[in-house]
Coordinates of C-alpha atoms and ligand atoms in Angstrom, one line a residue:
M173 CA -10.0 -43.1 -149.0
A174 CA -12.8 -44.0 -146.5
D175 CA -16.1 -42.2 -146.9
Y176 CA -17.3 -40.3 -143.8
D177 CA -20.7 -38.9 -142.9
Y178 CA -19.0 -35.5 -142.1
D179 CA -15.7 -33.8 -142.8
V180 CA -15.7 -32.7 -139.2
L181 CA -17.7 -33.4 -136.1
F182 CA -17.5 -31.1 -133.0
I183 CA -18.5 -32.6 -129.7
G184 CA -20.0 -29.8 -127.6
A185 CA -21.6 -26.6 -128.7
G186 CA -20.0 -24.1 -126.3
P187 CA -18.0 -21.1 -127.5
G188 CA -15.3 -23.6 -128.7
G189 CA -17.5 -26.1 -130.5
Y190 CA -20.2 -23.8 -131.9
V191 CA -17.7 -21.2 -133.2
G192 CA -15.5 -23.9 -134.6
A193 CA -18.4 -25.6 -136.3
I194 CA -19.6 -22.4 -137.9
R195 CA -16.1 -21.6 -139.1
A196 CA -15.6 -25.1 -140.5
A197 CA -18.9 -24.8 -142.4
Q198 CA -17.9 -21.4 -143.7
L199 CA -14.7 -23.0 -145.1
G200 CA -16.8 -25.5 -147.0
L201 CA -16.5 -28.5 -144.7
K202 CA -19.5 -30.8 -144.1
T203 CA -20.0 -30.1 -140.4
A204 CA -21.9 -31.5 -137.5
C205 CA -22.0 -30.5 -133.8
A206 CA -23.2 -32.9 -131.1
E207 CA -24.7 -31.2 -128.0
S208 CA -26.6 -32.9 -125.2
R209 CA -28.0 -29.7 -123.6
E210 CA -31.5 -28.6 -124.8
T211 CA -30.0 -25.3 -126.1
L212 CA -26.8 -24.4 -127.9
G213 CA -24.0 -22.1 -126.5
G214 CA -22.5 -24.3 -123.8
T215 CA -21.7 -23.2 -120.3
C216 CA -21.0 -19.7 -121.4
L217 CA -24.4 -18.8 -122.9
N218 CA -26.6 -21.1 -120.7
V219 CA -25.1 -21.0 -117.2
G220 CA -21.9 -18.9 -117.4
C221 CA -20.8 -15.6 -119.0
I222 CA -24.2 -14.4 -120.2
P223 CA -26.5 -15.1 -117.2
S224 CA -23.8 -13.9 -114.8
K225 CA -23.4 -10.7 -116.7
A226 CA -27.2 -10.1 -116.9
L227 CA -27.4 -10.4 -113.1
L228 CA -24.3 -8.3 -112.6
H229 CA -25.8 -5.5 -114.8
G230 CA -29.2 -5.7 -113.2
S231 CA -27.9 -5.9 -109.6
E232 CA -25.7 -2.9 -110.3
K233 CA -28.8 -0.9 -111.4
F234 CA -30.6 -2.0 -108.2
A235 CA -27.7 -1.1 -106.0
E236 CA -27.3 2.4 -107.6
A237 CA -31.0 3.1 -107.0
A238 CA -31.3 1.5 -103.6
G239 CA -28.0 2.9 -102.3
G240 CA -28.9 6.5 -103.1
A241 CA -26.0 6.9 -105.6
L242 CA -28.4 8.4 -108.2
A243 CA -29.5 11.3 -105.9
R244 CA -26.5 13.4 -106.8
Y245 CA -27.7 13.4 -110.4
G246 CA -31.1 14.7 -109.4
V247 CA -32.8 11.3 -109.7
K248 CA -35.2 11.3 -106.8
L249 CA -36.6 7.9 -106.0
G250 CA -39.2 6.8 -103.5
K251 CA -38.9 3.5 -101.7
V252 CA -36.8 1.2 -103.9
E253 CA -37.9 -2.5 -103.9
L254 CA -36.4 -5.5 -105.5
D255 CA -38.5 -7.6 -107.9
L256 CA -36.1 -10.6 -108.1
A257 CA -38.5 -12.6 -110.3
A258 CA -38.3 -9.7 -112.9
L259 CA -34.5 -9.7 -112.7
Q260 CA -34.4 -13.4 -113.2
A261 CA -36.8 -13.1 -116.1
D262 CA -34.5 -10.5 -117.7
K263 CA -31.6 -12.9 -117.3
A264 CA -33.6 -15.8 -118.9
D265 CA -34.5 -13.5 -121.8
A266 CA -30.9 -12.8 -122.5
V267 CA -30.0 -16.5 -122.4
K268 CA -33.0 -17.4 -124.6
G269 CA -32.2 -14.8 -127.2
L270 CA -28.5 -15.7 -127.5
T271 CA -28.8 -19.5 -127.4
G272 CA -31.6 -19.2 -130.0
G273 CA -29.3 -17.0 -132.1
I274 CA -26.7 -19.9 -132.3
E275 CA -29.5 -22.2 -133.5
Y276 CA -30.2 -19.7 -136.3
L277 CA -26.5 -19.4 -137.1
F278 CA -26.2 -23.2 -137.3
K279 CA -29.1 -23.3 -139.8
K280 CA -27.8 -20.4 -141.8
N281 CA -24.3 -22.0 -142.1
K282 CA -25.7 -25.6 -142.6
V283 CA -24.1 -27.0 -139.4
E284 CA -26.1 -30.1 -138.4
W285 CA -26.9 -30.2 -134.7
L286 CA -26.8 -33.9 -133.5
K287 CA -28.9 -33.7 -130.3
G288 CA -27.7 -36.0 -127.5
R289 CA -24.6 -37.1 -125.6
A290 CA -21.7 -38.2 -127.8
S291 CA -19.5 -41.1 -127.1
F292 CA -16.5 -42.4 -129.1
V293 CA -16.9 -45.9 -130.7
D294 CA -13.5 -45.4 -132.5
A295 CA -11.5 -42.4 -133.5
H296 CA -13.7 -41.6 -136.5
T297 CA -17.0 -43.0 -135.2
V298 CA -19.2 -41.4 -132.6
E299 CA -22.5 -42.5 -131.1
V300 CA -25.0 -39.8 -130.4
A301 CA -28.4 -40.7 -128.9
G302 CA -28.2 -44.3 -130.2
K303 CA -27.2 -43.2 -133.7
T304 CA -23.7 -43.8 -135.1
V305 CA -22.0 -41.2 -137.3
T306 CA -18.6 -41.0 -138.8
A307 CA -16.3 -38.0 -139.4
K308 CA -12.9 -37.6 -140.9
E309 CA -11.9 -35.3 -138.0
V310 CA -13.5 -35.2 -134.5
V311 CA -13.0 -32.2 -132.3
I312 CA -13.6 -32.6 -128.6
A313 CA -15.0 -29.3 -127.2
T314 CA -16.8 -30.7 -124.2
G315 CA -15.9 -27.9 -121.8
S316 CA -15.8 -28.1 -118.0
S317 CA -17.9 -28.5 -114.9
V318 CA -17.6 -27.3 -111.3
T319 CA -14.9 -28.9 -109.2
P320 CA -16.6 -30.6 -106.2
L321 CA -15.3 -29.9 -102.6
P322 CA -15.2 -33.0 -100.5
G323 CA -17.5 -32.7 -97.5
V324 CA -19.5 -29.9 -99.0
E325 CA -22.3 -31.4 -101.1
V326 CA -23.9 -29.2 -103.7
D327 CA -27.7 -29.4 -104.1
N328 CA -28.9 -26.7 -106.5
D329 CA -32.6 -27.7 -106.0
K330 CA -32.5 -27.1 -102.3
G331 CA -30.6 -23.8 -102.9
I332 CA -28.6 -24.0 -99.7
I333 CA -25.3 -25.3 -100.9
V334 CA -25.1 -24.4 -104.6
D335 CA -22.6 -24.1 -107.4
S336 CA -22.5 -21.3 -109.9
T337 CA -25.5 -22.7 -111.7
G338 CA -27.5 -22.7 -108.5
A339 CA -26.3 -19.2 -107.5
L340 CA -27.5 -17.8 -110.8
A341 CA -31.0 -19.2 -110.2
L342 CA -31.8 -18.3 -106.6
D343 CA -35.4 -17.2 -106.0
R344 CA -34.6 -15.3 -102.8
V345 CA -31.9 -13.0 -101.6
P346 CA -29.9 -14.9 -98.9
E347 CA -29.4 -13.2 -95.6
H348 CA -25.8 -14.6 -95.3
M349 CA -24.1 -16.1 -98.3
V350 CA -20.7 -17.8 -97.8
V351 CA -18.7 -18.0 -101.0
I352 CA -16.0 -20.8 -100.9
G353 CA -13.3 -19.6 -103.3
G354 CA -12.1 -16.0 -103.9
G355 CA -11.7 -16.5 -107.7
V356 CA -13.6 -15.0 -110.6
I357 CA -16.9 -16.8 -110.0
G358 CA -16.9 -16.2 -106.3
L359 CA -16.3 -12.5 -106.6
E360 CA -18.7 -11.9 -109.6
L361 CA -21.6 -13.9 -108.1
G362 CA -20.7 -12.7 -104.5
S363 CA -21.0 -9.1 -105.9
V364 CA -24.5 -9.9 -107.4
W365 CA -26.0 -11.1 -104.1
S366 CA -24.2 -8.5 -102.0
R367 CA -25.6 -5.7 -104.2
L368 CA -29.1 -7.3 -103.8
G369 CA -28.8 -7.2 -100.1
A370 CA -27.1 -10.3 -98.8
K371 CA -24.2 -10.2 -96.3
V372 CA -21.4 -12.0 -98.2
T373 CA -18.4 -13.7 -96.7
V374 CA -15.7 -15.0 -99.1
V375 CA -13.5 -17.8 -97.8
E376 CA -10.3 -18.2 -99.8
F377 CA -7.6 -20.8 -99.3
L378 CA -4.7 -18.7 -100.5
D379 CA -3.4 -15.5 -99.0
Q380 CA -4.8 -13.4 -101.8
L381 CA -7.8 -13.3 -104.1
L382 CA -7.9 -13.8 -107.8
P383 CA -5.1 -16.3 -108.5
G384 CA -3.3 -15.8 -111.9
M385 CA -3.7 -12.0 -111.9
D386 CA -0.9 -9.5 -111.2
G387 CA 0.1 -9.2 -107.6
D388 CA -0.9 -5.5 -107.3
I389 CA -4.4 -6.4 -108.6
R390 CA -4.7 -9.2 -106.1
K391 CA -3.7 -6.9 -103.2
E392 CA -6.1 -4.2 -104.2
A393 CA -9.0 -6.6 -104.8
A394 CA -9.4 -7.5 -101.2
K395 CA -9.4 -3.8 -100.2
I396 CA -12.0 -2.9 -102.7
F397 CA -14.4 -5.8 -101.9
K398 CA -14.0 -5.1 -98.2
K399 CA -14.9 -1.5 -98.8
Q400 CA -18.0 -2.8 -100.6
G401 CA -19.1 -4.6 -97.5
M402 CA -17.8 -8.1 -98.1
D403 CA -16.1 -10.1 -95.4
I404 CA -13.0 -11.6 -96.8
K405 CA -11.3 -14.5 -95.0
L406 CA -8.0 -15.2 -96.7
G407 CA -5.7 -18.2 -95.9
T408 CA -8.7 -20.1 -94.7
K409 CA -10.1 -23.5 -95.9
V410 CA -13.6 -25.1 -95.5
T411 CA -13.3 -28.6 -94.2
G412 CA -17.0 -29.6 -94.0
A413 CA -20.6 -28.5 -94.1
A414 CA -23.7 -29.7 -92.4
V415 CA -27.2 -28.7 -93.6
K416 CA -30.0 -28.5 -91.1
G417 CA -33.4 -27.1 -92.2
K418 CA -32.7 -24.0 -94.2
K419 CA -29.2 -23.3 -92.8
A420 CA -25.7 -24.7 -93.4
T421 CA -23.0 -24.7 -90.8
L422 CA -19.5 -24.7 -92.3
T423 CA -16.3 -25.7 -90.5
L424 CA -13.4 -23.5 -91.3
E425 CA -9.7 -23.9 -90.5
P426 CA -6.6 -21.7 -91.2
A427 CA -5.1 -23.1 -94.4
K428 CA -1.8 -23.7 -92.6
G429 CA -3.6 -25.6 -89.9
G430 CA -4.9 -24.5 -86.5
E431 CA -8.1 -24.2 -84.5
A432 CA -11.3 -24.8 -86.4
Q433 CA -14.3 -22.4 -86.2
T434 CA -17.8 -22.6 -87.5
L435 CA -19.8 -20.2 -89.7
E436 CA -23.6 -20.3 -90.4
A437 CA -25.1 -19.4 -93.7
D438 CA -28.4 -19.7 -95.5
C439 CA -26.6 -20.0 -98.8
V440 CA -23.1 -21.4 -99.6
L441 CA -21.6 -21.0 -103.0
V442 CA -18.9 -23.5 -103.9
A443 CA -16.6 -21.8 -106.5
I444 CA -13.2 -23.5 -106.2
G445 CA -12.5 -24.0 -109.9
R446 CA -13.7 -26.1 -112.8
R447 CA -12.5 -29.4 -114.2
P448 CA -12.6 -30.8 -117.8
N449 CA -15.6 -32.8 -119.0
V450 CA -14.6 -36.2 -120.2
E451 CA -16.9 -38.5 -118.3
G452 CA -18.8 -40.9 -120.6
L453 CA -17.0 -39.6 -123.7
G454 CA -15.3 -43.0 -124.3
I455 CA -11.8 -41.7 -124.6
D456 CA -10.5 -45.0 -123.3
R457 CA -12.0 -46.7 -126.3
I458 CA -9.7 -44.6 -128.6
G459 CA -6.6 -44.8 -126.4
L460 CA -6.7 -41.1 -125.4
S461 CA -5.2 -40.4 -122.0
L462 CA -5.4 -37.3 -119.8
N463 CA -2.6 -35.3 -118.2
A464 CA -2.1 -35.0 -114.4
R465 CA -4.8 -32.2 -114.2
G466 CA -7.4 -34.3 -116.1
Q467 CA -7.0 -32.3 -119.3
I468 CA -6.4 -33.4 -122.9
D469 CA -3.0 -32.4 -124.1
T470 CA -2.7 -31.1 -127.7
G471 CA -0.1 -29.7 -130.1
H472 CA -0.2 -26.2 -131.6
D473 CA -2.7 -27.5 -134.2
F474 CA -4.9 -28.9 -131.5
R475 CA -4.1 -32.5 -132.5
T476 CA -4.3 -35.0 -129.6
S477 CA -2.2 -38.1 -129.4
V478 CA -4.9 -39.9 -131.4
D479 CA -4.9 -39.5 -135.2
G480 CA -8.0 -37.7 -136.4
V481 CA -9.0 -36.4 -133.0
R482 CA -8.4 -32.8 -131.9
A483 CA -9.5 -30.9 -128.7
I484 CA -10.1 -27.2 -127.9
G485 CA -11.5 -25.0 -125.1
D486 CA -11.8 -25.7 -121.4
V487 CA -11.0 -29.4 -121.9
I488 CA -7.4 -28.6 -122.8
P489 CA -4.8 -26.6 -120.8
G490 CA -4.9 -22.8 -120.6
P491 CA -7.2 -20.3 -119.1
M492 CA -10.9 -21.4 -119.0
L493 CA -12.3 -18.5 -120.9
A494 CA -14.9 -18.2 -123.6
H495 CA -12.9 -16.1 -125.9
K496 CA -9.9 -18.5 -125.7
A497 CA -12.3 -21.3 -126.6
E498 CA -13.7 -19.3 -129.5
D499 CA -10.4 -18.4 -131.0
E500 CA -9.3 -22.1 -130.7
G501 CA -12.6 -23.0 -132.4
I502 CA -11.7 -20.8 -135.4
A503 CA -8.1 -21.9 -135.5
V504 CA -8.9 -25.7 -135.3
A505 CA -11.4 -25.3 -138.2
E506 CA -8.8 -23.4 -140.2
Y507 CA -6.1 -26.0 -139.5
I508 CA -8.5 -28.7 -140.6
A509 CA -9.6 -26.9 -143.8
T510 CA -6.3 -25.2 -144.8
G511 CA -3.5 -26.6 -142.7
T512 CA -2.8 -23.4 -140.9
G513 CA -4.4 -21.5 -138.1
I514 CA -3.3 -19.3 -135.1
V515 CA -4.1 -18.6 -131.5
N516 CA -1.6 -16.4 -129.6
H517 CA -1.8 -17.9 -126.2
A518 CA 0.5 -15.3 -124.8
V519 CA -2.1 -12.5 -125.5
I520 CA -5.4 -13.7 -124.0
P521 CA -7.1 -11.0 -121.9
G522 CA -8.9 -11.8 -118.6
V523 CA -11.6 -9.7 -117.1
V524 CA -13.5 -9.9 -113.8
Y525 CA -16.8 -8.1 -114.3
T526 CA -17.3 -6.6 -110.9
M527 CA -17.5 -2.9 -110.2
P528 CA -14.8 -1.8 -110.7
E529 CA -13.7 -4.3 -113.3
F530 CA -10.3 -6.1 -113.0
A531 CA -8.6 -6.8 -116.3
G532 CA -5.2 -7.8 -117.6
V533 CA -3.3 -9.3 -120.5
G534 CA 0.2 -10.7 -121.1
L535 CA 2.7 -11.2 -118.3
T536 CA 2.2 -10.3 -114.7
E537 CA 5.1 -8.4 -113.1
E538 CA 5.9 -11.5 -111.1
A539 CA 5.9 -13.8 -114.2
A540 CA 8.1 -11.4 -116.2
K541 CA 10.6 -11.2 -113.3
D542 CA 10.5 -15.0 -112.9
A543 CA 11.3 -15.3 -116.6
G544 CA 14.5 -13.3 -115.9
L545 CA 13.2 -10.2 -117.8
E546 CA 14.2 -6.7 -116.6
V547 CA 11.0 -4.6 -116.6
K548 CA 10.0 -1.0 -116.4
I549 CA 6.6 -0.2 -114.8
G550 CA 4.3 2.7 -115.4
K551 CA 1.2 3.2 -113.2
F552 CA -1.5 5.8 -113.3
P553 CA -4.4 6.1 -110.8
M554 CA -8.1 6.4 -112.0
M555 CA -8.4 9.1 -109.4
A556 CA -6.4 11.4 -111.7
N557 CA -8.4 10.4 -114.8
S558 CA -10.9 13.2 -115.6
R559 CA -13.7 10.9 -116.8
A560 CA -13.4 8.4 -113.9
K561 CA -13.4 11.4 -111.5
T562 CA -16.4 13.0 -113.1
N563 CA -18.3 9.7 -113.0
H564 CA -17.4 9.2 -109.3
E565 CA -15.3 6.1 -110.0
P566 CA -12.2 6.8 -108.0
D567 CA -11.0 3.2 -107.4
G568 CA -8.3 1.6 -109.5
W569 CA -5.3 2.3 -111.7
V570 CA -3.6 1.1 -114.9
K571 CA -0.2 -0.6 -114.8
V572 CA 1.9 -1.1 -117.9
I573 CA 4.8 -3.5 -117.8
A574 CA 7.4 -3.0 -120.5
D575 CA 10.7 -4.7 -121.3
A576 CA 13.4 -2.5 -119.9
R577 CA 15.7 -3.2 -122.8
T578 CA 13.3 -3.0 -125.8
D579 CA 10.4 -1.0 -124.3
R580 CA 8.1 -3.7 -125.7
V581 CA 4.8 -4.0 -123.8
L582 CA 4.9 -7.3 -121.9
G583 CA 1.6 -6.9 -120.1
A584 CA -0.9 -4.5 -118.6
W585 CA -3.2 -4.8 -115.6
M586 CA -6.0 -2.4 -114.7
I587 CA -8.8 -1.7 -112.3
A588 CA -11.5 0.6 -113.6
S589 CA -15.2 0.7 -114.2
V590 CA -14.6 -0.2 -117.9
A591 CA -11.3 -2.1 -117.6
G592 CA -12.8 -5.0 -119.6
T593 CA -13.2 -2.7 -122.6
M594 CA -9.9 -0.9 -122.1
V595 CA -7.8 -4.1 -122.0
A596 CA -8.7 -4.8 -125.7
Q597 CA -6.5 -1.9 -126.8
V598 CA -3.5 -3.4 -125.0
A599 CA -4.1 -6.9 -126.5
Q600 CA -4.2 -5.4 -130.0
A601 CA -1.1 -3.2 -129.3
M602 CA 0.8 -6.4 -128.0
E603 CA -0.2 -8.3 -131.2
F604 CA 1.4 -5.5 -133.2
G605 CA 4.5 -5.7 -131.0
A606 CA 3.9 -2.2 -129.6
T607 CA 6.3 -0.5 -127.2
S608 CA 5.1 1.6 -124.3
E609 CA 6.1 4.6 -126.3
D610 CA 3.8 3.6 -129.1
I611 CA 0.8 3.6 -126.7
A612 CA 2.0 6.9 -125.1
Y613 CA 2.2 8.7 -128.4
T614 CA -1.2 7.3 -129.7
C615 CA -3.8 10.0 -129.5
H616 CA -6.6 9.0 -127.1
A617 CA -10.0 10.7 -127.0
H618 CA -10.7 13.0 -124.1
P619 CA -12.4 12.6 -121.7
T620 CA -12.2 8.7 -121.6
H621 CA -11.0 6.2 -119.1
S622 CA -8.6 4.9 -121.8
E623 CA -6.5 8.0 -121.3
A624 CA -5.3 6.4 -118.1
L625 CA -3.7 3.7 -120.2
K626 CA -1.9 6.4 -122.3
E627 CA -0.7 8.0 -119.1
A628 CA 0.5 4.7 -117.6
A629 CA 2.4 4.1 -120.8
M630 CA 3.9 7.7 -120.4
A631 CA 4.7 6.8 -116.8
V632 CA 6.9 3.9 -118.1
Q633 CA 9.1 6.7 -119.4
G634 CA 8.6 8.6 -116.2
K635 CA 6.6 11.4 -117.8
P636 CA 2.8 11.3 -117.1
I637 CA 1.1 14.6 -117.4
H638 CA -1.8 14.6 -115.0
I639 CA -0.1 13.4 -111.8
Ligands
FAD831 P1 -18.5 -25.3 -122.7 O1 -19.0 -23.9 -122.8 O2 -18.5 -25.8 -121.3 O3 -19.4 -26.1 -123.6 C1 -19.2 -27.5 -123.7 C2 -20.5 -28.1 -124.2 O4 -20.3 -29.5 -124.4 C3 -21.6 -28.1 -123.1 O5 -22.8 -27.4 -123.6 C4 -21.9 -29.5 -122.8 O6 -23.3 -29.8 -122.6 C5 -21.4 -30.2 -124.1 N1 -21.0 -31.6 -123.9 C6 -20.1 -32.1 -122.9 N2 -19.9 -33.4 -123.1 C7 -20.7 -33.8 -124.1 C8 -20.9 -35.0 -124.8 N3 -20.3 -36.1 -124.4 N4 -21.8 -35.0 -125.9 C9 -22.5 -33.9 -126.2 N5 -22.3 -32.7 -125.7 C10 -21.4 -32.6 -124.6 N6 -15.6 -17.0 -119.5 C11 -15.4 -15.7 -120.1 O7 -14.5 -15.6 -121.0 N7 -16.1 -14.6 -119.7 C12 -17.0 -14.7 -118.7 O8 -17.6 -13.7 -118.3 C13 -17.2 -16.0 -118.1 N8 -18.1 -16.1 -117.1 C14 -18.4 -17.3 -116.6 C15 -19.3 -17.4 -115.5 C16 -19.6 -18.6 -115.0 C17 -20.7 -18.7 -113.9 C18 -19.0 -19.8 -115.5 C19 -19.3 -21.1 -114.9 C20 -18.0 -19.7 -116.5 C21 -17.8 -18.5 -117.0 N9 -16.8 -18.3 -118.0 C22 -16.5 -17.1 -118.6 C23 -16.1 -19.5 -118.6 C24 -16.7 -19.9 -119.9 O9 -18.0 -20.2 -119.7 C25 -15.9 -21.2 -120.4 O10 -14.5 -20.9 -120.5 C26 -16.4 -21.5 -121.8 O11 -17.8 -21.8 -121.8 C27 -15.7 -22.7 -122.4 O12 -16.1 -23.1 -123.6 P2 -16.1 -24.6 -124.2 O13 -16.7 -24.5 -125.6 O14 -14.7 -25.1 -124.0 O15 -17.0 -25.4 -123.2
NAD832 P1 -10.9 -19.8 -109.9 O1 -9.8 -20.7 -110.2 O2 -10.9 -18.5 -110.6 O3 -10.9 -19.6 -108.3 C1 -11.1 -20.6 -107.4 C2 -10.6 -20.1 -106.1 O4 -10.9 -21.0 -105.1 C3 -9.1 -19.9 -106.1 O5 -8.7 -18.6 -105.6 C4 -8.6 -21.0 -105.1 O6 -7.4 -20.7 -104.4 C5 -9.8 -21.2 -104.2 N1 -9.9 -22.5 -103.5 C6 -9.6 -23.7 -104.0 N2 -9.9 -24.6 -103.1 C7 -10.4 -24.0 -102.0 C8 -10.9 -24.4 -100.8 N3 -11.0 -25.7 -100.5 N4 -11.3 -23.5 -99.9 C9 -11.3 -22.1 -100.2 N5 -10.8 -21.7 -101.4 C10 -10.4 -22.6 -102.3 O7 -12.2 -20.7 -110.2 P2 -13.7 -20.2 -110.3 O8 -13.9 -18.9 -109.7 O9 -14.5 -21.4 -109.8 O10 -13.9 -20.1 -111.9 C11 -13.7 -21.2 -112.7 C12 -13.3 -20.8 -114.1 O11 -14.3 -20.1 -114.8 C13 -12.1 -19.9 -114.0 O12 -11.0 -20.6 -114.6 C14 -12.5 -18.7 -114.8 O13 -11.5 -18.5 -115.8 C15 -13.8 -19.0 -115.5 N6 -14.7 -17.9 -115.3 C16 -14.3 -16.7 -115.9 C17 -15.1 -15.6 -115.7 C18 -14.7 -14.3 -116.4 O14 -13.9 -14.4 -117.4 N7 -15.1 -13.2 -116.0 C19 -16.1 -15.6 -114.9 C20 -16.5 -16.8 -114.2 C21 -15.7 -17.9 -114.5

């Protein structure tokens, strides 16, 4: 058998690659991880999940203070002012702490960080920063980058037309921010700048926001964001942008065609999706091809069509989510070390971390019906949940979708201040094959937002108590 420098080499140290590398090392494999960024943690820790949540949290505090919402609790404030530099410093601190933490975990677990861009020489040989290394198994975990919009050129340094990375780093609050794309990034980062004082207009190509989520969530989202002051232009596409001085002028058209109009902004955020990172990776040298969406197809064990090469995370099909990449990282390490591993792709929760949060797991009502399933639905409004009512969080509801024949939970969708935390319970229940009755007869602590989930499950049987 050939001798290799490593048992396994991960390319990319995002949630897929760094978690996979740590798991592989824990399982006794000699492991390396190539990463070209200056810090570990990938998109998620450096320019994604973590900095966006830091700004969402901080901007929520500011909006609470500046909007007078704290007055009812007897918190009297004088003139409230924003120190954006302090907020950005807090964000940078969170990123530094967490990316540094991964470096510590690599050392602790003896994962070797190969610093630099990796490129395949052959299926078992990779060049990183001019040095060639070999591995018995190579796992591609190179993640994704922003999808460009033709005619709308991003320049994060100028800060006028930006992508998510630029929108996380603005040093001023725009007067008018136009967000192109009413998906997760657009609504999260649009919320940040709206709370900090910008007028925000969201331009979405489709007739609804948040593609992929349950239809009821998508309908409700537009109402909620409009109520928060955002201007939402659905069924509209941006066909071009011209920057003059510190302003951009966008050309908009109805998605179905029609008369064009223009819109001025001093900041434009392009957030129309992300695409897999494969440029410069040398996949042509190993005969690895991409599917029609530019992704690497794999089998259940994450093997690609090339022997010895596997792939995980944003670079393969499925939702582009950090926790999906992490679970695939653990599974691929376990497949390599032991021959078995598991990720249940049918039960991957998704959360939009706005206020309220939008969350769901499993099938949407539409997908369940499209699959020919007969469903029973139970819904319960947060308005009737004692904790949400006490906290002045009236928006939202919980919706449980169960199989009409077996009562098995097929999915659940919710809008609530802590929906991202509540959805974990449904994911676990679904993993255990729970019925809606199982959730309904599980004792939930009072007063908690989670009681709304119990009541929605009771509503599947037609018997909620508090409504
Ligand atoms: P990545 O995290 O993209 O990591 C890939 C790494 O590979 C990168 O560091 C890159 O530098 C490196 N790399 C690429 N090519 C090479 C090469 N040839 N050689 C060496 N290194 C290479 N998901 C959530 O679940 N929750 C959230 O709240 C959330 N918020 C987000 C907010 C924003 C603004 C963005 C942009 C994304 C967010 N995501 C969120 C998505 C999440 O960041 C991704 O799904 C996740 O990071 C994917 O992990 P990954 O390991 O596949 O790839
Ligand atoms: P997205 O797919 O969520 O949304 C993109 C939106 O842009 C869609 O609604 C789409 O219809 C719209 N669009 C596409 N072309 C358009 C055009 N020309 N004009 C107007 N609208 C257009 O993508 P995103 O928001 O860029 O996020 C990328 C990925 O990052 C997502 O897959 C998401 O899973 C991940 N992410 C997750 C979180 C989270 O989990 N909280 C947060 C941020 C990002």
